[in-house]
Amino acid sequence: MDSDASLVSSRPSSPEPDDLFLSARNKGSSGGFSGGTVSSSTQSDSPPELSAELRSAMSAAGVVVVDKLGFKSSSSSSSSSSSSSSKKDKKQMTEPELQQLRLKINSRERKRMHDLNIAMDGLREVMPYAHGPSVRKLSKIATLLLARNYILMLTNSLEEMKRLWLKPGVRRTRHIYFQKY
DNA sequence: TAGGCCATCTGGTCCT
DNA sequence: AGGACCAGATGGCCTA
């Protein structure tokens, strides 16, 4: 049932998620990512539906959350028009009213998924993976798996640095970075 | 042509 | 009550 709809979607496929992180590390590839629709309007506040814990984590990481209200979509117009019909009981609603409500709900869901995709694009941008027009965009599952492995690697690296830094007998000067070992 | 990936629709549930 | 979130279903597009 494709009642409303038909938004154009450029949808490049993606590579295998297997060994994504390892291959990225081994190649040491990086580059300027040109594609991806990043949020057109941003704000410093996080959306209200995010948990406080997640919000603080995101702000600590300097994450800019996409402005939900600022996102331009076809649904914005419908939200104001259907208030009268949606107040009625669904059983009492006429067929056109029900259809109108359905369109409104569909539009909201579409916008929600678009916001999710924008966030996914933002995640792709910071992943250690070759970006570019000639490179396939990471799939959603590959992006999430790669992000997880990347975080784990960074965590391990940080722990290792702490361990070396606190090691007894090691001079803690800036020259330590240039010592041969 | 099969399989992967994706967008969209839809009904149910949870939350504010 | 309305909106957000979620998961299942469906169909389209692309690639091997």
CSV table of C-alpha atoms (C1' of nucleotides) in Angstrom, one decimal:
chain,number,residue,atom,x,y,z
A,1,MET,CA,0.0,0.0,0.0
A,2,ASP,CA,2.0,3.0,-1.1
A,3,SER,CA,-0.4,5.7,-0.4
A,4,ASP,CA,1.8,8.7,0.0
A,5,ALA,CA,5.3,8.5,-0.6
A,6,SER,CA,7.9,8.1,-3.2
A,7,LEU,CA,10.8,9.9,-1.8
A,8,VAL,CA,13.9,9.6,-3.9
A,9,SER,CA,16.6,7.5,-2.3
A,10,SER,CA,20.1,7.3,-3.5
A,11,ARG,CA,21.1,4.0,-2.1
A,12,PRO,CA,24.6,2.7,-2.9
A,13,SER,CA,25.3,-0.7,-1.7
A,14,SER,CA,28.0,-1.5,0.8
A,15,PRO,CA,30.9,-3.9,1.3
A,16,GLU,CA,30.9,-7.0,3.4
A,17,PRO,CA,30.8,-6.3,7.1
A,18,ASP,CA,33.3,-9.0,7.8
A,19,ASP,CA,36.7,-7.8,8.8
A,20,LEU,CA,35.8,-4.3,8.1
A,21,PHE,CA,37.8,-2.9,10.9
A,22,LEU,CA,40.8,-5.0,10.3
A,23,SER,CA,40.9,-4.3,6.7
A,24,ALA,CA,40.6,-0.6,7.4
A,25,ARG,CA,43.4,-0.7,9.9
A,26,ASN,CA,45.7,-2.6,7.7
A,27,LYS,CA,45.2,-0.4,4.7
A,28,GLY,CA,45.5,2.6,6.9
A,29,SER,CA,43.1,4.2,4.5
A,30,SER,CA,41.6,7.5,5.1
A,31,GLY,CA,40.3,10.2,3.0
A,32,GLY,CA,37.9,13.1,2.6
A,33,PHE,CA,34.4,11.9,2.7
A,34,SER,CA,32.3,14.0,0.3
A,35,GLY,CA,29.0,12.2,0.2
A,36,GLY,CA,26.4,11.9,2.9
A,37,THR,CA,23.7,14.2,3.8
A,38,VAL,CA,24.7,15.7,7.0
A,39,SER,CA,22.2,17.6,9.1
A,40,SER,CA,21.3,20.9,7.5
A,41,SER,CA,20.3,22.4,10.8
A,42,THR,CA,21.9,21.5,14.0
A,43,GLN,CA,21.5,22.5,17.6
A,44,SER,CA,23.5,22.0,20.7
A,45,ASP,CA,20.6,20.6,22.7
A,46,SER,CA,19.8,17.0,22.5
A,47,PRO,CA,16.4,15.7,21.6
A,48,PRO,CA,14.1,15.2,24.5
A,49,GLU,CA,13.7,11.5,23.8
A,50,LEU,CA,17.3,10.7,24.5
A,51,SER,CA,18.1,9.5,27.9
A,52,ALA,CA,20.0,11.8,30.3
A,53,GLU,CA,22.9,9.3,30.3
A,54,LEU,CA,23.1,9.2,26.6
A,55,ARG,CA,22.8,13.0,26.3
A,56,SER,CA,25.6,13.6,28.7
A,57,ALA,CA,27.8,11.1,26.9
A,58,MET,CA,27.0,12.7,23.6
A,59,SER,CA,27.7,16.1,24.8
A,60,ALA,CA,30.9,14.9,26.3
A,61,ALA,CA,31.9,13.5,23.0
A,62,GLY,CA,31.0,16.8,21.2
A,63,VAL,CA,28.2,15.2,19.3
A,64,VAL,CA,25.9,17.6,17.6
A,65,VAL,CA,22.4,16.2,17.5
A,66,VAL,CA,20.2,16.8,14.6
A,67,ASP,CA,17.5,19.2,15.2
A,68,LYS,CA,14.3,17.4,14.9
A,69,LEU,CA,12.1,20.4,14.5
A,70,GLY,CA,14.4,21.9,12.0
A,71,PHE,CA,14.4,18.9,9.7
A,72,LYS,CA,12.5,19.7,6.6
A,73,SER,CA,10.1,17.0,5.6
A,74,SER,CA,6.7,16.6,4.0
A,75,SER,CA,5.2,15.7,7.4
A,76,SER,CA,5.5,19.2,8.9
A,77,SER,CA,2.4,20.4,7.2
A,78,SER,CA,0.2,17.5,8.1
A,79,SER,CA,0.8,17.8,11.8
A,80,SER,CA,-1.1,21.0,12.0
A,81,SER,CA,-4.0,20.1,9.8
A,82,SER,CA,-5.2,16.8,11.3
A,83,SER,CA,-5.6,17.8,14.9
A,84,SER,CA,-9.4,17.8,14.7
A,85,SER,CA,-9.7,14.4,13.1
A,86,SER,CA,-7.2,12.7,15.4
A,87,LYS,CA,-9.1,13.7,18.5
A,88,LYS,CA,-12.0,11.6,17.5
A,89,ASP,CA,-12.2,7.9,18.3
A,90,LYS,CA,-10.9,5.8,15.5
A,91,LYS,CA,-14.2,3.9,15.2
A,92,GLN,CA,-16.0,7.1,14.7
A,93,MET,CA,-13.7,8.5,12.1
A,94,THR,CA,-14.7,8.5,8.5
A,95,GLU,CA,-12.7,6.8,5.8
A,96,PRO,CA,-11.0,10.1,4.6
A,97,GLU,CA,-10.2,11.0,8.2
A,98,LEU,CA,-8.7,7.7,8.8
A,99,GLN,CA,-6.7,8.0,5.7
A,100,GLN,CA,-5.5,11.4,6.7
A,101,LEU,CA,-4.4,10.1,10.1
A,102,ARG,CA,-2.6,7.3,8.4
A,103,LEU,CA,-0.7,9.7,6.2
A,104,LYS,CA,0.3,11.8,9.1
A,105,ILE,CA,1.6,8.8,11.1
A,106,ASN,CA,3.4,7.5,8.0
A,107,SER,CA,5.0,10.9,7.5
A,108,ARG,CA,6.2,11.0,11.1
A,109,GLU,CA,7.7,7.6,10.8
A,110,ARG,CA,9.4,8.5,7.6
A,111,LYS,CA,10.9,11.6,9.2
A,112,ARG,CA,12.1,9.5,12.1
A,113,MET,CA,13.9,7.1,9.9
A,114,HIS,CA,15.4,10.0,7.9
A,115,ASP,CA,16.8,11.4,11.2
A,116,LEU,CA,18.2,8.0,12.0
A,117,ASN,CA,19.9,7.9,8.6
A,118,ILE,CA,21.4,11.3,9.1
A,119,ALA,CA,22.8,10.1,12.4
A,120,MET,CA,24.1,7.0,10.6
A,121,ASP,CA,25.8,9.2,8.0
A,122,GLY,CA,27.4,11.2,10.8
A,123,LEU,CA,28.8,8.0,12.3
A,124,ARG,CA,30.1,6.9,8.9
A,125,GLU,CA,32.0,10.1,8.6
A,126,VAL,CA,34.1,9.5,11.6
A,127,MET,CA,34.8,5.8,10.9
A,128,PRO,CA,38.3,4.8,9.9
A,129,TYR,CA,37.3,3.7,6.5
A,130,ALA,CA,38.0,4.9,3.0
A,131,HIS,CA,35.5,7.5,2.0
A,132,GLY,CA,34.9,8.9,-1.4
A,133,PRO,CA,32.7,8.9,-4.4
A,134,SER,CA,34.3,5.7,-5.8
A,135,VAL,CA,33.9,3.8,-2.6
A,136,ARG,CA,30.8,2.1,-1.6
A,137,LYS,CA,29.0,3.5,1.4
A,138,LEU,CA,29.1,1.4,4.5
A,139,SER,CA,25.8,-0.4,5.1
A,140,LYS,CA,24.1,0.3,8.4
A,141,ILE,CA,25.1,-3.0,10.0
A,142,ALA,CA,28.6,-2.6,8.8
A,143,THR,CA,28.8,0.9,10.2
A,144,LEU,CA,27.6,-0.3,13.6
A,145,LEU,CA,30.0,-3.2,13.7
A,146,LEU,CA,32.9,-1.1,12.6
A,147,ALA,CA,32.0,1.6,15.2
A,148,ARG,CA,31.9,-1.0,17.9
A,149,ASN,CA,35.3,-2.4,17.0
A,150,TYR,CA,36.7,1.1,16.7
A,151,ILE,CA,35.6,2.1,20.1
A,152,LEU,CA,37.1,-1.1,21.6
A,153,MET,CA,40.4,-0.4,19.8
A,154,LEU,CA,40.5,3.2,21.1
A,155,THR,CA,39.7,2.0,24.6
A,156,ASN,CA,42.5,-0.5,24.5
A,157,SER,CA,44.9,2.1,23.2
A,158,LEU,CA,44.0,4.4,26.0
A,159,GLU,CA,44.5,1.8,28.6
A,160,GLU,CA,47.9,0.9,27.1
A,161,MET,CA,48.9,4.6,27.1
A,162,LYS,CA,47.9,4.9,30.7
A,163,ARG,CA,49.8,1.8,31.6
A,164,LEU,CA,53.0,3.1,30.0
A,165,TRP,CA,52.6,6.5,31.4
A,166,LEU,CA,52.2,5.3,35.0
A,167,LYS,CA,55.0,2.8,34.7
A,168,PRO,CA,57.6,3.3,37.4
A,169,GLY,CA,61.0,4.5,36.3
A,170,VAL,CA,59.8,6.2,33.2
A,171,ARG,CA,60.6,9.8,32.9
A,172,ARG,CA,57.4,11.7,32.2
A,173,THR,CA,58.6,14.4,29.9
A,174,ARG,CA,57.5,15.2,26.5
A,175,HIS,CA,60.6,13.6,25.2
A,176,ILE,CA,59.2,10.3,26.0
A,177,TYR,CA,57.3,10.4,22.8
A,178,PHE,CA,60.5,10.5,20.8
A,179,GLN,CA,62.3,7.8,22.7
A,180,LYS,CA,63.3,4.8,20.7
A,181,TYR,CA,62.1,1.5,22.0
B,1,DT,C1',18.3,-14.9,-10.7
B,2,DA,C1',19.2,-15.0,-5.8
B,3,DG,C1',20.6,-12.4,-2.1
B,4,DG,C1',21.7,-8.1,0.3
B,5,DC,C1',20.3,-3.7,1.5
B,6,DC,C1',17.1,-0.3,1.9
B,7,DA,C1',12.7,2.7,2.3
B,8,DT,C1',8.2,2.7,3.5
B,9,DC,C1',3.9,1.2,5.6
B,10,DT,C1',1.6,-0.5,9.5
B,11,DG,C1',-0.1,-2.0,14.0
B,12,DG,C1',1.3,-2.5,18.6
B,13,DT,C1',3.4,-0.7,22.8
B,14,DC,C1',5.6,2.6,25.7
B,15,DC,C1',6.2,7.3,27.3
B,16,DT,C1',5.2,12.1,28.4
C,1,DA,C1',-4.2,11.8,23.8
C,2,DG,C1',-0.5,12.2,20.9
C,3,DG,C1',4.0,11.2,19.7
C,4,DA,C1',8.1,8.2,19.8
C,5,DC,C1',9.8,3.7,19.3
C,6,DC,C1',9.8,-0.9,17.6
C,7,DA,C1',9.4,-4.9,14.7
C,8,DG,C1',7.3,-7.4,10.9
C,9,DA,C1',5.9,-7.2,6.0
C,10,DT,C1',6.5,-5.7,1.4
C,11,DG,C1',8.5,-4.3,-2.7
C,12,DG,C1',12.3,-1.9,-5.3
C,13,DC,C1',17.1,-1.5,-6.6
C,14,DC,C1',21.6,-3.3,-7.2
C,15,DT,C1',25.4,-6.7,-7.6
C,16,DA,C1',27.7,-11.2,-8.1
